[in-house]
Short mmCIF file of C-alpha atoms and ligand atoms in Angstrom, two decimals:
data_model
loop_
_atom_site.label_atom_id
_atom_site.label_comp_id
_atom_site.label_asym_id
_atom_site.label_seq_id
_atom_site.Cartn_x
_atom_site.Cartn_y
_atom_site.Cartn_z
CA UNK A 12 -18.74 -18.57 -5.85
CA UNK A 13 -17.82 -17.34 -2.40
CA UNK A 14 -14.41 -17.98 -0.87
CA UNK A 15 -14.36 -19.17 2.74
CA UNK A 16 -11.03 -19.24 4.56
CA UNK A 17 -10.37 -20.86 7.92
CA UNK A 18 -7.38 -19.15 9.55
CA UNK A 19 -5.25 -20.73 12.26
CA UNK A 20 -2.73 -18.84 14.43
CA UNK A 21 -0.43 -20.56 16.91
CA UNK A 22 2.89 -18.71 16.66
CA UNK A 23 3.32 -17.78 20.32
CA UNK A 24 0.99 -18.11 23.30
CA UNK A 25 -2.45 -17.52 21.78
CA UNK A 26 -4.36 -20.29 20.03
CA UNK A 27 -6.73 -18.68 17.56
CA UNK A 28 -9.04 -19.69 14.70
CA UNK A 29 -11.15 -17.44 12.48
CA UNK A 30 -13.43 -17.72 9.48
CA UNK A 31 -13.51 -15.10 6.74
CA UNK A 32 -15.91 -15.28 3.79
CA UNK A 33 -15.20 -13.02 0.80
CA UNK A 34 -13.18 -10.74 3.07
CA UNK A 35 -15.90 -10.46 5.73
CA UNK A 36 -15.15 -11.76 9.22
CA UNK A 37 -17.61 -14.41 10.41
CA UNK A 38 -15.81 -15.50 13.59
CA UNK A 39 -12.55 -14.96 15.48
CA UNK A 40 -11.88 -17.12 18.55
CA UNK A 41 -8.81 -16.64 20.75
CA UNK A 42 -7.72 -18.82 23.67
CA UNK A 43 -4.98 -17.05 25.63
CA UNK A 44 -2.63 -19.15 27.73
CA UNK A 45 -2.54 -18.19 31.40
CA UNK A 46 0.05 -20.84 32.25
CA UNK A 47 2.99 -18.47 31.51
CA UNK A 48 2.03 -15.72 33.96
CA UNK A 49 3.92 -17.11 36.91
CA UNK A 50 7.15 -17.37 34.85
CA UNK A 51 7.29 -13.71 33.70
CA UNK A 52 7.46 -14.72 30.02
CA UNK A 53 6.35 -17.37 27.55
CA UNK A 54 7.72 -20.87 28.23
CA UNK A 55 7.93 -22.49 24.75
CA UNK A 56 7.29 -26.10 25.79
CA UNK A 57 4.26 -25.13 27.87
CA UNK A 58 2.97 -23.04 24.96
CA UNK A 59 3.12 -26.02 22.56
CA UNK A 60 1.27 -28.25 25.01
CA UNK A 61 -1.42 -25.66 25.62
CA UNK A 62 -1.87 -25.23 21.83
CA UNK A 63 -2.40 -28.98 21.53
CA UNK A 64 -5.13 -28.81 24.17
CA UNK A 65 -6.78 -25.71 22.72
CA UNK A 66 -6.66 -26.20 18.99
CA UNK A 67 -9.58 -28.61 18.50
CA UNK A 68 -12.12 -26.68 20.64
CA UNK A 69 -10.94 -23.31 19.24
CA UNK A 70 -11.31 -24.38 15.59
CA UNK A 71 -14.61 -26.11 16.35
CA UNK A 72 -15.98 -22.96 18.04
CA UNK A 73 -14.80 -20.71 15.19
CA UNK A 74 -16.62 -22.89 12.63
CA UNK A 75 -19.80 -23.02 14.72
CA UNK A 76 -19.82 -19.28 15.46
CA UNK A 77 -19.34 -18.57 11.76
CA UNK A 78 -22.43 -20.63 11.04
CA UNK A 79 -20.72 -22.61 8.29
CA UNK A 80 -20.21 -26.31 7.65
CA UNK A 81 -16.63 -27.64 7.44
CA UNK A 82 -17.33 -28.60 3.82
CA UNK A 83 -17.84 -24.87 2.99
CA UNK A 84 -14.14 -24.17 3.67
CA UNK A 85 -12.26 -23.27 0.46
CA UNK A 86 -8.78 -23.34 2.05
CA UNK A 87 -7.07 -23.39 5.44
CA UNK A 88 -4.58 -20.59 6.09
CA UNK A 89 -2.06 -21.10 8.89
CA UNK A 90 0.81 -19.12 10.40
CA UNK A 91 4.02 -20.76 9.17
CA UNK A 92 6.35 -18.32 10.95
CA UNK A 93 7.98 -16.44 12.52
CA UNK A 94 7.40 -17.66 16.05
CA UNK A 95 8.13 -20.50 18.44
CA UNK A 96 8.80 -23.65 16.44
CA UNK A 97 6.91 -26.03 18.75
CA UNK A 98 3.87 -23.73 18.78
CA UNK A 99 3.95 -23.24 15.00
CA UNK A 100 4.20 -26.99 14.51
CA UNK A 101 0.85 -27.51 16.25
CA UNK A 102 -1.01 -25.11 13.93
CA UNK A 103 0.85 -26.28 10.81
CA UNK A 104 0.19 -29.96 11.48
CA UNK A 105 -3.43 -29.34 12.39
CA UNK A 106 -4.02 -27.31 9.21
CA UNK A 107 -2.51 -30.08 7.07
CA UNK A 108 -4.48 -32.86 8.74
CA UNK A 109 -7.77 -30.99 8.53
CA UNK A 110 -7.14 -30.01 4.88
CA UNK A 111 -6.44 -33.63 3.95
CA UNK A 112 -9.68 -34.62 5.69
CA UNK A 113 -11.67 -31.92 3.86
CA UNK A 114 -9.85 -32.27 0.54
CA UNK A 115 -9.04 -28.52 0.42
CA UNK A 116 -5.74 -26.67 -0.15
CA UNK A 117 -3.60 -25.01 2.53
CA UNK A 118 -2.11 -21.51 2.41
CA UNK A 119 0.94 -20.58 4.48
CA UNK A 120 0.99 -17.10 6.02
CA UNK A 121 3.89 -15.00 7.27
CA UNK A 122 2.63 -13.79 10.67
CA UNK A 123 4.01 -10.30 9.99
CA UNK A 124 2.04 -10.05 6.73
CA UNK A 125 -1.01 -10.86 8.85
CA UNK A 126 -0.38 -7.83 11.09
CA UNK A 127 0.26 -5.58 8.07
CA UNK A 128 -2.91 -6.77 6.27
CA UNK A 129 -5.13 -6.77 9.38
CA UNK A 130 -6.67 -3.49 8.13
CA UNK A 131 -8.46 -5.45 5.41
CA UNK A 132 -10.51 -7.45 7.94
CA UNK A 133 -14.03 -6.15 7.51
CA UNK A 134 -17.07 -6.82 9.66
CA UNK A 135 -19.37 -5.19 7.09
CA UNK A 136 -18.96 -4.74 3.33
CA UNK A 137 -19.14 -0.96 3.93
CA UNK A 138 -16.10 -0.92 6.30
CA UNK A 139 -13.25 1.26 5.01
CA UNK A 140 -9.99 -0.41 3.99
CA UNK A 141 -6.69 1.26 3.06
CA UNK A 142 -5.74 2.05 -0.52
CA UNK A 143 -2.24 1.24 -1.80
CA UNK A 144 0.43 2.26 -1.19
CA UNK A 145 0.39 2.74 2.58
CA UNK A 146 3.03 2.95 5.26
CA UNK A 147 2.64 0.41 8.06
CA UNK A 148 4.28 0.87 11.42
CA UNK A 149 4.47 -2.71 12.70
CA UNK A 150 5.15 -2.62 16.43
CA UNK A 151 5.02 -5.80 18.49
CA UNK A 152 6.90 -7.71 21.14
CA UNK A 153 9.33 -9.08 18.55
CA UNK A 154 9.37 -6.47 15.77
CA UNK A 155 9.49 -2.75 15.09
CA UNK A 156 9.39 -2.14 11.36
CA UNK A 157 8.39 0.60 8.95
CA UNK A 158 6.96 -1.09 5.88
CA UNK A 159 5.95 0.35 2.53
CA UNK A 160 2.97 -1.75 1.41
CA UNK A 161 2.39 -1.51 -2.36
CA UNK A 162 0.03 -4.51 -2.55
CA UNK A 163 -0.73 -7.61 -0.43
CA UNK A 164 2.25 -9.24 -2.18
CA UNK A 165 4.62 -6.32 -2.41
CA UNK A 166 5.98 -5.09 0.92
CA UNK A 167 9.29 -3.31 1.46
CA UNK A 168 10.88 -2.89 4.86
CA UNK A 169 12.16 0.69 4.96
CA UNK A 170 13.53 0.49 8.50
CA UNK A 171 13.55 -1.79 11.50
CA UNK A 172 14.96 -2.09 14.98
CA UNK A 173 18.62 -2.91 15.29
CA UNK A 174 18.16 -4.25 18.84
CA UNK A 175 15.04 -4.40 21.04
CA UNK A 176 11.50 -4.08 19.69
CA UNK A 177 9.13 -1.37 20.99
CA UNK A 178 7.17 -4.02 22.90
CA UNK A 179 10.37 -5.25 24.55
CA UNK A 180 11.12 -1.69 25.69
CA UNK A 181 7.69 -1.58 27.35
CA UNK A 182 8.02 -5.08 28.83
CA UNK A 183 11.62 -4.83 30.07
CA UNK A 184 11.11 -1.43 31.74
CA UNK A 185 7.86 -2.70 33.26
CA UNK A 186 9.76 -5.67 34.67
CA UNK A 187 12.23 -3.34 36.39
CA UNK A 188 9.21 -1.63 37.95
CA UNK A 189 7.98 -4.98 39.24
CA UNK A 190 4.91 -5.07 36.96
CA UNK A 191 3.55 -8.41 35.66
CA UNK A 192 4.39 -9.77 32.19
CA UNK A 193 3.63 -8.54 29.58
CA UNK A 194 4.18 -5.06 30.99
CA UNK A 195 2.97 -3.02 27.99
CA UNK A 196 -0.71 -2.90 28.98
CA UNK A 197 0.25 -2.05 32.61
CA UNK A 198 2.41 0.88 31.49
CA UNK A 199 -0.48 2.02 29.28
CA UNK A 200 -2.89 1.95 32.25
CA UNK A 201 -0.49 3.72 34.64
CA UNK A 202 0.58 6.32 32.06
CA UNK A 203 -2.99 7.65 31.86
CA UNK A 204 -2.56 9.11 35.37
CA UNK A 205 1.07 10.23 35.16
CA UNK A 206 3.05 13.32 34.25
CA UNK A 207 4.92 12.49 31.03
CA UNK A 208 7.32 15.44 31.46
CA UNK A 209 8.57 14.35 34.88
CA UNK A 210 11.43 12.06 33.75
CA UNK A 211 13.72 12.39 30.72
CA UNK A 212 15.05 9.24 29.07
CA UNK A 213 17.65 8.89 26.33
CA UNK A 214 16.51 8.91 22.71
CA UNK A 215 18.59 7.10 20.07
CA UNK A 216 20.46 8.78 17.22
CA UNK A 217 20.35 6.08 14.56
CA UNK A 218 20.76 7.09 10.92
CA UNK A 219 18.08 6.39 8.31
CA UNK A 220 14.78 4.77 9.18
CA UNK A 221 16.03 2.14 11.61
CA UNK A 222 14.97 2.01 15.24
CA UNK A 223 16.80 1.30 18.46
CA UNK A 224 15.27 0.83 21.91
CA UNK A 225 18.01 -0.72 23.98
CA UNK A 226 19.52 2.64 25.03
CA UNK A 227 16.16 3.79 26.34
CA UNK A 228 15.94 0.65 28.48
CA UNK A 229 19.39 1.31 29.94
CA UNK A 230 18.60 4.97 30.53
CA UNK A 231 15.37 3.99 32.29
CA UNK A 232 17.26 1.67 34.60
CA UNK A 233 19.94 4.27 35.33
CA UNK A 234 17.34 6.92 36.12
CA UNK A 235 16.03 4.67 38.83
CA UNK A 236 19.51 3.82 40.07
CA UNK A 237 20.76 7.42 40.13
CA UNK A 238 17.78 8.53 42.09
CA UNK A 239 17.33 5.77 44.53
CA UNK A 240 19.22 2.56 43.70
CA UNK A 241 16.06 0.90 42.39
CA UNK A 242 14.15 1.54 45.56
CA UNK A 243 10.77 -0.22 45.32
CA UNK A 244 9.19 2.52 47.43
CA UNK A 245 10.37 5.24 45.02
CA UNK A 246 9.10 3.23 42.06
CA UNK A 247 5.78 2.72 43.77
CA UNK A 248 5.39 6.42 44.56
CA UNK A 249 6.37 7.52 41.05
CA UNK A 250 5.05 4.66 38.95
CA UNK A 251 2.48 6.70 37.03
CA UNK A 252 5.04 9.41 36.14
CA UNK A 253 7.65 6.80 35.21
CA UNK A 254 5.13 4.99 32.99
CA UNK A 255 3.89 8.21 31.35
CA UNK A 256 7.44 9.46 30.68
CA UNK A 257 8.50 6.08 29.28
CA UNK A 258 5.45 5.82 27.03
CA UNK A 259 5.94 9.35 25.72
CA UNK A 260 9.60 8.64 24.90
CA UNK A 261 8.71 5.45 23.00
CA UNK A 262 6.03 7.32 21.05
CA UNK A 263 8.47 10.12 20.21
CA UNK A 264 11.01 7.58 18.89
CA UNK A 265 8.34 5.84 16.79
CA UNK A 266 6.96 9.09 15.34
CA UNK A 267 10.38 10.54 14.53
CA UNK A 268 11.13 7.76 11.99
CA UNK A 269 7.56 7.56 10.77
CA UNK A 270 7.71 11.27 9.95
CA UNK A 271 11.00 10.75 8.06
CA UNK A 272 9.42 7.86 6.10
CA UNK A 273 6.37 9.99 5.22
CA UNK A 274 8.61 12.80 3.94
CA UNK A 275 10.84 10.37 2.05
CA UNK A 276 8.04 8.43 0.31
CA UNK A 277 5.24 10.98 0.04
CA UNK A 278 2.78 8.25 1.04
CA UNK A 279 -0.40 9.67 2.59
CA UNK A 280 -2.00 6.62 4.22
CA UNK A 281 -0.59 5.44 7.55
CA UNK A 282 -1.44 2.17 9.29
CA UNK A 283 -0.24 0.70 12.56
CA UNK A 284 -0.27 -2.93 13.64
CA UNK A 285 1.06 -5.40 16.21
CA UNK A 286 0.58 -5.63 19.98
CA UNK A 287 1.97 -2.16 20.78
CA UNK A 288 -0.62 -0.58 18.45
CA UNK A 289 -3.12 -1.37 21.24
CA UNK A 290 -1.42 1.34 23.32
CA UNK A 291 -3.74 4.30 23.98
CA UNK A 292 -0.93 6.86 23.73
CA UNK A 293 0.36 5.40 20.44
CA UNK A 294 -3.15 5.36 18.98
CA UNK A 295 -3.91 8.98 19.83
CA UNK A 296 -0.43 10.16 18.80
CA UNK A 297 -0.86 8.55 15.35
CA UNK A 298 -4.34 10.10 14.95
CA UNK A 299 -3.03 13.53 15.98
CA UNK A 300 0.01 13.24 13.71
CA UNK A 301 -2.17 12.28 10.74
CA UNK A 302 -4.72 15.04 11.26
CA UNK A 303 -1.94 17.61 11.63
CA UNK A 304 -0.32 16.52 8.35
CA UNK A 305 -3.47 15.75 6.33
CA UNK A 306 -2.80 11.99 6.25
CA UNK A 307 -5.29 9.13 6.53
CA UNK A 308 -4.76 6.89 9.59
CA UNK A 309 -5.74 3.23 9.89
CA UNK A 310 -5.81 2.15 13.51
CA UNK A 311 -6.86 -1.47 14.04
CA UNK A 312 -9.56 -2.65 16.40
CA UNK A 313 -7.82 -3.69 19.62
CA UNK A 314 -8.87 -7.32 18.98
CA UNK A 315 -6.75 -7.32 15.81
CA UNK A 316 -3.60 -5.78 17.34
CA UNK A 317 -2.36 -8.80 19.28
CA UNK A 318 -2.07 -12.29 17.80
CA UNK A 319 -5.31 -13.40 16.16
CA UNK A 320 -6.37 -15.74 13.37
CA UNK A 321 -8.56 -13.16 11.61
CA UNK A 322 -5.42 -11.50 10.24
CA UNK A 323 -4.06 -14.90 9.17
CA UNK A 324 -7.32 -15.64 7.38
CA UNK A 325 -7.32 -12.29 5.53
CA UNK A 326 -3.67 -12.68 4.47
CA UNK A 327 -4.53 -16.24 3.37
CA UNK A 328 -7.55 -14.93 1.47
CA UNK A 329 -5.33 -12.70 -0.69
CA UNK A 330 -2.98 -15.61 -1.40
CA UNK A 331 -5.94 -17.85 -2.22
CA UNK A 332 -7.18 -15.33 -4.79
CA UNK A 333 -3.72 -15.49 -6.37
CA UNK A 334 -3.79 -19.31 -6.40
CA UNK A 335 -0.72 -19.22 -4.15
CA UNK A 336 -1.07 -22.50 -2.25
CA UNK A 337 1.42 -24.33 -0.09
CA UNK A 338 2.80 -27.88 -0.38
CA UNK A 339 1.80 -30.46 2.21
CA UNK A 340 5.44 -30.96 3.25
CA UNK A 341 5.85 -27.29 4.28
CA UNK A 342 7.74 -26.95 7.59
CA UNK A 343 7.29 -23.98 9.94
CA UNK A 344 10.06 -21.40 10.26
CA UNK A 345 11.13 -19.62 13.45
CA UNK A 346 12.57 -16.47 11.84
CA UNK A 347 11.72 -14.33 8.85
CA UNK A 348 11.26 -10.66 8.04
CA UNK A 349 8.43 -9.15 5.99
O1 LIG B 421 1.97 -8.56 18.47
P1 LIG B 421 2.09 -9.15 19.82
O2 LIG B 421 0.83 -9.64 20.46
O3 LIG B 421 3.03 -10.38 19.83
C1 LIG B 421 4.37 -10.58 19.74
O4 LIG B 421 5.15 -9.76 19.23
O5 LIG B 421 4.71 -11.69 20.18
O6 LIG B 421 2.77 -8.06 20.76
C2 LIG B 421 2.97 -8.25 22.12
C3 LIG B 421 3.55 -6.97 22.68
C4 LIG B 421 4.05 -7.09 24.11
O7 LIG B 421 5.34 -6.52 24.17
C5 LIG B 421 3.03 -6.27 24.90
O8 LIG B 421 3.55 -5.67 26.06
C6 LIG B 421 2.65 -5.22 23.89
O9 LIG B 421 2.55 -5.94 22.66
N1 LIG B 421 1.39 -4.57 24.21
C7 LIG B 421 1.29 -3.28 24.60
C8 LIG B 421 -0.07 -3.04 24.87
N2 LIG B 421 -0.77 -4.19 24.61
C9 LIG B 421 0.15 -5.13 24.22
N3 LIG B 421 2.24 -2.35 24.75
C10 LIG B 421 1.85 -1.13 25.16
N4 LIG B 421 0.57 -0.83 25.44
C11 LIG B 421 -0.42 -1.73 25.31
N5 LIG B 421 -1.69 -1.41 25.59
#
């Protein structure tokens, strides 16, 4: 009998629902919240309210686009954490209510597992998926982790950031440049036209496989100050070079530890995930690194890099196959690692 999972994601500022049947994606609907733009960051209370408005139409659309009936759903998978508690509460409560109505089980998903397992989302049965073990570089607005993935249930964090995440480095530097939030995609766009050798920013010297990005942020700010006391005209004139140099430094930091992890573990399959894996420079640097070293890269479709319910549904699908269901009194959690 086929297994049909409805996935629900509401951890931050995207309300998303997806349907996966036997590992094949049937629909993935995302409603992004524009309400935060004028505040330069996500406002938690506004996010919860927008989720409440969006969740019914988003789930309804996902079911319709998938061409299934609600009674076909084997289980509802939802993001239990980490994320904003108010936002998570909307998805968690909705999943429980709908599951009670349908008489099906619920499966709780760690959002980070979703990112790591997003490579198993297939549109066609013939789509390639990674073999185990693989190394996943999880790079988002809240996390930068190097994870050894031995199975969908067995993940080991080999290294992680001790301060800012890679996405924060993009966003905070972009903010100094006066770019809108989130700044990552703007840096990506500007970097395509800039000279990445023009500015030199500090790189961290952290032992082992851990990351650090806060020094880079400070060095970026001081470069602007030394030159021109954060002169908006200077930034405007040099924005492409600043963006390209910043992006190249972030990529160099990410690849340095990835390379160490590859040498340390001998693993030959490399995956990336999380919002920053949408970055054009990161994507081509990972492809180049893998072809140079004879490794197999898994680079997600851009739609699966930022928050989406397809990855929640696939992570829930694996748990469903294991019979790993969740109690109806499960509360969301704000913080957790892989
Ligand atoms: O995984 P994600 O959607 O969510 C959270 O961690 O909450 O990641 C969001 C992060 C932001 O920092 C955003 O600037 C970054 O991903 N991001 C990018 C790009 N697209 C999104 N950073 C660099 N280049 C991009 N194209």
